Amino acid sequence: MLLRFRVANHRSIRGEQTLSLTAAPRRGEAKRTQPLQVAGIYGANASGKSNVLDSLRWMSDAIRLSHTHWKPTGGVPRRPFKLSPAGRETPSFFEVDFLHEGVRYSYGFEVDDEVVLGEWLNTFPRGRVRKLFDRGGPTDFTFGRGLAGETQRIRKLTRPNSLYLSCAASNNHPLLSGLYERLTSSGAYFIQHGELHERFRLDVVKHILDAEYATDDINELLRIADLGVERMELVETGAQEKKVVLRRRMEDAPPLSLEEESAGTRAWLSLLGHTLSILYIGGTLLADEIDSSLHPLLSSTLIRMFKDHDINRHGAQLIFSSHDTTLLGSLLNEEILARDEVWFTEKDDSGATSLYSLAEFHTRRDENIERGYLQGRYGAVPYLNFESIREIFKKGPVLKP
């Protein structure tokens, strides 16, 4: 379970930015460490919302792939800030605080184009920091007494351009393998909008249907969504191939393939596979443009599933970007997102993204957050001068009909 994520020099993120997933203290309260299940990121187009999610995905991929897939002499495939020459010359920084089996850990690293410049792992038993390992350069390691196992052998196997955590997991280190698993395959699923990514998500649904371990749950969620679909099935198409078809509620209606369904039906269905997987095992779902092709009541239902402790029994988290401002208000008289669950991105004149929380604003309890956001009260909205648009058409050519 993520508690905090920090990043610097990744794509449009130049200076260090922090995304906190712990509840903000209310007035008069001491600082709290209660984890949040949901964080929604809002901002204008091209403000960096997707890049915040991408930085988390890149960190997870680096942990998963650096030892086994990065070329030994290929450097580090990072994505620094490109709108300034200093971006290529400055290290990229990633750090995450998280809970694993009830224990808090802090893990991070710095990289340039060629090597790992620093890497560290700390734990916090009884609230006090304890160093497990620290890497002061590509080959400069120190280890804490709390880290058992074949640390020196793994150190010798760690390349200058790969992460120690990645190498340790490949060599079955007892503790670090579990942390690696938490931060990679069982820790973060990343889903994007677009036809290619939709097909990938639908393949996950197809796998669930084929394995028959959550078919009833998916079909029930399809029916609840009121899409006119009763159930979906896998049918043989020949040559040992299978495809997904959806059966309508009318008994005499022929089944339809996914390609024949509406964009909204495919969007909801394609989200269900990853959502159920992450709710069943715990971890973090990173969803870019969660509202794409979805009715606000469906996207709000997805958020409520993660915030409901009877449904989300393993502490799964949802971090998403959206333009759907209705999620900032109340649907059916129920608050969807609390103030510390709402984040904004905004770009400065140099094209660099800043990330900040709604909790930083002193809002009234009865304040209309949706209206305030659209009015620009919290920033992170595009500035559109409609009079300038009028001028374009006044000067434009006049064509005869």
Short mmCIF file of C-alpha atoms in Angstrom, two decimals, residues 134-378:
data_model
loop_
_atom_site.label_atom_id
_atom_site.label_comp_id
_atom_site.label_asym_id
_atom_site.label_seq_id
_atom_site.Cartn_x
_atom_site.Cartn_y
_atom_site.Cartn_z
CA ASP A 134 22.43 2.47 0.80
CA ARG A 135 24.13 2.84 -2.57
CA GLY A 136 26.25 5.95 -2.92
CA GLY A 137 27.21 5.30 -6.55
CA PRO A 138 27.15 2.57 -9.19
CA THR A 139 29.33 0.21 -7.09
CA ASP A 140 29.44 1.84 -3.63
CA PHE A 141 27.21 -0.11 -1.20
CA THR A 142 26.71 -0.18 2.54
CA PHE A 143 24.35 -2.60 4.28
CA GLY A 144 22.51 -2.32 7.57
CA ARG A 145 22.53 -5.06 10.17
CA GLY A 146 18.83 -5.60 9.63
CA LEU A 147 19.33 -6.92 6.09
CA ALA A 148 20.24 -10.61 6.19
CA GLY A 149 20.98 -12.81 3.19
CA GLU A 150 23.70 -12.94 0.55
CA THR A 151 24.02 -9.18 0.23
CA GLN A 152 27.66 -9.13 -0.91
CA ARG A 153 27.17 -11.79 -3.57
CA ILE A 154 24.21 -9.88 -4.96
CA ARG A 155 26.26 -6.65 -4.87
CA LYS A 156 28.86 -8.23 -7.16
CA LEU A 157 26.11 -9.27 -9.59
CA THR A 158 24.52 -5.82 -9.74
CA ARG A 159 25.52 -3.90 -12.87
CA PRO A 160 26.17 -0.14 -12.70
CA ASN A 161 23.01 0.47 -14.77
CA SER A 162 20.68 -1.90 -12.89
CA LEU A 163 18.96 -1.65 -9.53
CA TYR A 164 20.12 -3.68 -6.55
CA LEU A 165 16.50 -4.47 -5.66
CA SER A 166 15.94 -5.89 -9.16
CA CYS A 167 19.08 -8.05 -8.94
CA ALA A 168 18.22 -9.24 -5.40
CA ALA A 169 14.78 -10.42 -6.52
CA SER A 170 16.32 -12.32 -9.45
CA ASN A 171 18.55 -14.08 -6.92
CA ASN A 172 15.72 -14.98 -4.52
CA HIS A 173 16.68 -12.74 -1.62
CA PRO A 174 14.15 -13.62 1.13
CA LEU A 175 13.12 -10.07 2.12
CA LEU A 176 13.87 -8.08 -1.02
CA SER A 177 11.99 -10.50 -3.28
CA GLY A 178 8.81 -9.77 -1.33
CA LEU A 179 9.34 -6.00 -1.59
CA TYR A 180 10.09 -6.36 -5.30
CA GLU A 181 6.82 -8.25 -5.77
CA ARG A 182 4.90 -5.59 -3.86
CA LEU A 183 6.29 -2.80 -6.07
CA THR A 184 5.97 -4.57 -9.42
CA SER A 185 3.74 -7.42 -10.59
CA SER A 186 1.36 -7.42 -7.64
CA GLY A 187 1.86 -3.79 -6.77
CA ALA A 188 0.91 -1.57 -9.70
CA TYR A 189 -1.30 -2.01 -12.78
CA PHE A 190 -1.25 0.83 -15.31
CA ILE A 191 -4.11 1.33 -17.74
CA GLN A 192 -4.37 3.99 -20.43
CA HIS A 193 -7.04 5.20 -22.78
CA GLY A 194 -6.79 4.11 -26.41
CA GLU A 195 -7.68 1.21 -28.67
CA LEU A 196 -4.40 -0.69 -28.14
CA HIS A 197 -4.60 -0.48 -24.36
CA GLU A 198 -8.29 -1.35 -24.44
CA ARG A 199 -7.50 -4.57 -26.32
CA PHE A 200 -4.87 -5.44 -23.72
CA ARG A 201 -7.35 -4.86 -20.89
CA LEU A 202 -9.96 -6.97 -22.65
CA ASP A 203 -7.37 -9.76 -22.92
CA VAL A 204 -7.19 -9.68 -19.11
CA VAL A 205 -10.97 -10.12 -18.98
CA LYS A 206 -10.69 -12.97 -21.47
CA HIS A 207 -8.10 -14.65 -19.25
CA ILE A 208 -10.39 -14.33 -16.23
CA LEU A 209 -13.25 -15.92 -18.17
CA ASP A 210 -10.99 -18.71 -19.37
CA ALA A 211 -9.71 -19.41 -15.85
CA GLU A 212 -13.27 -19.23 -14.47
CA TYR A 213 -12.23 -17.72 -11.15
CA ALA A 214 -14.26 -14.49 -11.31
CA THR A 215 -16.77 -15.01 -14.10
CA ASP A 216 -19.79 -14.58 -11.84
CA ASP A 217 -18.43 -11.34 -10.40
CA ILE A 218 -17.75 -9.81 -13.81
CA ASN A 219 -21.17 -10.77 -15.12
CA GLU A 220 -22.87 -9.36 -12.05
CA LEU A 221 -21.01 -6.06 -12.48
CA LEU A 222 -22.06 -6.01 -16.12
CA ARG A 223 -25.72 -6.43 -15.15
CA ILE A 224 -25.53 -3.81 -12.41
CA ALA A 225 -24.11 -1.27 -14.89
CA ASP A 226 -27.46 -1.35 -16.73
CA LEU A 227 -25.86 -1.70 -20.16
CA GLY A 228 -28.48 -4.14 -21.38
CA VAL A 229 -25.98 -7.00 -21.14
CA GLU A 230 -26.93 -10.12 -19.23
CA ARG A 231 -23.62 -11.98 -19.39
CA MET A 232 -20.52 -12.54 -21.44
CA GLU A 233 -19.09 -15.84 -22.58
CA LEU A 234 -16.06 -17.31 -24.29
CA VAL A 235 -16.94 -19.16 -27.49
CA GLU A 236 -14.77 -21.30 -29.75
CA THR A 237 -13.93 -19.76 -33.12
CA GLY A 238 -11.81 -22.59 -34.56
CA ALA A 239 -8.07 -23.31 -34.56
CA GLN A 240 -8.19 -23.42 -30.74
CA GLU A 241 -9.09 -19.72 -30.65
CA LYS A 242 -11.73 -18.17 -28.40
CA LYS A 243 -13.51 -14.85 -28.47
CA VAL A 244 -15.70 -12.96 -26.03
CA VAL A 245 -19.36 -12.46 -26.89
CA LEU A 246 -22.03 -10.62 -24.93
CA ARG A 247 -25.57 -11.85 -24.57
CA ARG A 248 -28.40 -9.36 -24.19
CA ARG A 249 -31.33 -9.60 -21.83
CA MET A 250 -33.77 -10.44 -24.65
CA GLU A 251 -33.86 -14.21 -24.98
CA ASP A 252 -34.08 -14.22 -28.79
CA ALA A 253 -31.29 -11.64 -29.32
CA PRO A 254 -28.16 -13.06 -30.97
CA PRO A 255 -24.85 -12.64 -29.13
CA LEU A 256 -22.69 -9.67 -30.14
CA SER A 257 -18.91 -9.50 -30.35
CA LEU A 258 -17.01 -6.85 -28.42
CA GLU A 259 -16.41 -4.91 -31.64
CA GLU A 260 -20.17 -4.52 -32.09
CA GLU A 261 -20.70 -3.05 -28.62
CA SER A 262 -20.68 0.66 -27.74
CA ALA A 263 -17.54 2.46 -26.58
CA GLY A 264 -19.08 2.82 -23.10
CA THR A 265 -19.77 -0.90 -22.77
CA ARG A 266 -16.23 -1.79 -23.87
CA ALA A 267 -14.74 0.83 -21.54
CA TRP A 268 -16.61 -0.53 -18.50
CA LEU A 269 -15.87 -4.12 -19.40
CA SER A 270 -12.18 -3.46 -20.06
CA LEU A 271 -11.80 -1.85 -16.62
CA LEU A 272 -13.37 -4.76 -14.77
CA GLY A 273 -10.54 -7.25 -15.28
CA HIS A 274 -7.83 -5.08 -13.74
CA THR A 275 -10.19 -3.75 -11.08
CA LEU A 276 -11.21 -7.18 -9.83
CA SER A 277 -7.62 -8.45 -9.97
CA ILE A 278 -6.32 -5.58 -7.85
CA LEU A 279 -9.23 -5.78 -5.40
CA TYR A 280 -8.66 -9.51 -4.92
CA ILE A 281 -4.93 -9.27 -4.13
CA GLY A 282 -4.27 -5.67 -3.10
CA GLY A 283 -1.91 -3.26 -4.86
CA THR A 284 -2.38 -0.08 -6.87
CA LEU A 285 -4.37 0.57 -10.05
CA LEU A 286 -3.12 3.54 -12.08
CA ALA A 287 -5.88 4.64 -14.46
CA ASP A 288 -5.35 7.41 -17.00
CA GLU A 289 -8.54 9.19 -18.12
CA ILE A 290 -10.80 6.99 -16.00
CA ASP A 291 -13.87 8.85 -17.22
CA SER A 292 -13.27 8.15 -20.92
CA SER A 293 -16.53 6.88 -22.49
CA LEU A 294 -18.01 6.19 -19.03
CA HIS A 295 -21.14 7.72 -17.53
CA PRO A 296 -20.31 9.66 -14.31
CA LEU A 297 -22.35 7.17 -12.27
CA LEU A 298 -20.14 4.31 -13.52
CA SER A 299 -16.83 6.06 -12.85
CA SER A 300 -18.09 7.14 -9.42
CA THR A 301 -19.14 3.54 -8.73
CA LEU A 302 -15.61 2.36 -9.52
CA ILE A 303 -14.20 4.90 -7.04
CA ARG A 304 -16.71 3.88 -4.37
CA MET A 305 -15.69 0.23 -4.78
CA PHE A 306 -12.13 1.10 -3.73
CA LYS A 307 -13.34 3.23 -0.79
CA ASP A 308 -15.73 0.55 0.52
CA HIS A 309 -13.98 -1.63 3.12
CA ASP A 310 -16.42 -4.51 2.62
CA ILE A 311 -15.46 -4.65 -1.07
CA ASN A 312 -11.82 -3.59 -0.79
CA ARG A 313 -10.61 -5.95 1.92
CA HIS A 314 -6.93 -5.99 0.90
CA GLY A 315 -6.15 -2.28 0.90
CA ALA A 316 -6.10 -1.85 -2.89
CA GLN A 317 -5.62 1.71 -4.13
CA LEU A 318 -6.83 3.63 -7.18
CA ILE A 319 -4.86 6.58 -8.56
CA PHE A 320 -6.50 8.13 -11.60
CA SER A 321 -6.57 11.18 -13.82
CA SER A 322 -9.83 12.70 -15.00
CA HIS A 323 -11.64 15.68 -16.48
CA ASP A 324 -14.99 14.61 -14.97
CA THR A 325 -15.73 17.44 -12.56
CA THR A 326 -18.93 15.79 -11.31
CA LEU A 327 -16.67 13.52 -9.24
CA LEU A 328 -15.57 16.61 -7.31
CA GLY A 329 -19.12 17.24 -6.15
CA SER A 330 -21.83 15.00 -4.80
CA LEU A 331 -23.72 12.43 -6.82
CA LEU A 332 -27.00 11.29 -5.29
CA ASN A 333 -26.13 13.41 -2.22
CA GLU A 334 -23.00 11.38 -1.51
CA GLU A 335 -19.46 12.76 -1.51
CA ILE A 336 -17.29 10.88 -4.02
CA LEU A 337 -13.85 12.37 -3.35
CA ALA A 338 -12.67 13.90 -0.09
CA ARG A 339 -10.47 16.98 -0.23
CA ASP A 340 -7.26 15.07 0.51
CA GLU A 341 -8.11 12.68 -2.33
CA VAL A 342 -8.11 15.46 -4.96
CA TRP A 343 -4.89 16.60 -6.66
CA PHE A 344 -4.17 19.17 -9.36
CA THR A 345 -1.47 19.55 -12.00
CA GLU A 346 -0.47 22.85 -13.55
CA LYS A 347 2.34 23.86 -15.91
CA ASP A 348 4.44 27.01 -15.50
CA ASP A 349 5.81 29.17 -18.31
CA SER A 350 8.77 26.81 -18.79
CA GLY A 351 6.47 23.82 -19.36
CA ALA A 352 7.25 22.18 -16.00
CA THR A 353 4.48 20.42 -14.07
CA SER A 354 3.63 21.18 -10.45
CA LEU A 355 1.45 18.85 -8.39
CA TYR A 356 -0.57 20.03 -5.40
CA SER A 357 -3.52 18.94 -3.27
CA LEU A 358 -6.95 20.46 -2.72
CA ALA A 359 -6.24 19.93 0.98
CA GLU A 360 -3.76 22.84 0.75
CA PHE A 361 -6.72 25.22 0.28
CA HIS A 362 -8.83 26.34 3.24
CA THR A 363 -12.19 25.36 1.81
CA ARG A 364 -15.46 25.61 3.69
CA ARG A 365 -17.30 22.40 4.51
CA ASP A 366 -20.22 23.41 2.32
CA GLU A 367 -18.09 24.82 -0.49
CA ASN A 368 -19.00 23.67 -4.00
CA ILE A 369 -15.66 22.16 -5.09
CA GLU A 370 -16.80 21.42 -8.63
CA ARG A 371 -17.92 25.00 -9.24
CA GLY A 372 -14.81 26.41 -7.56
CA TYR A 373 -12.55 24.30 -9.74
CA LEU A 374 -14.27 25.30 -12.98
CA GLN A 375 -14.09 28.96 -11.91
CA GLY A 376 -10.32 28.62 -11.49
CA ARG A 377 -10.32 29.04 -7.72
CA TYR A 378 -7.70 26.29 -7.28
#
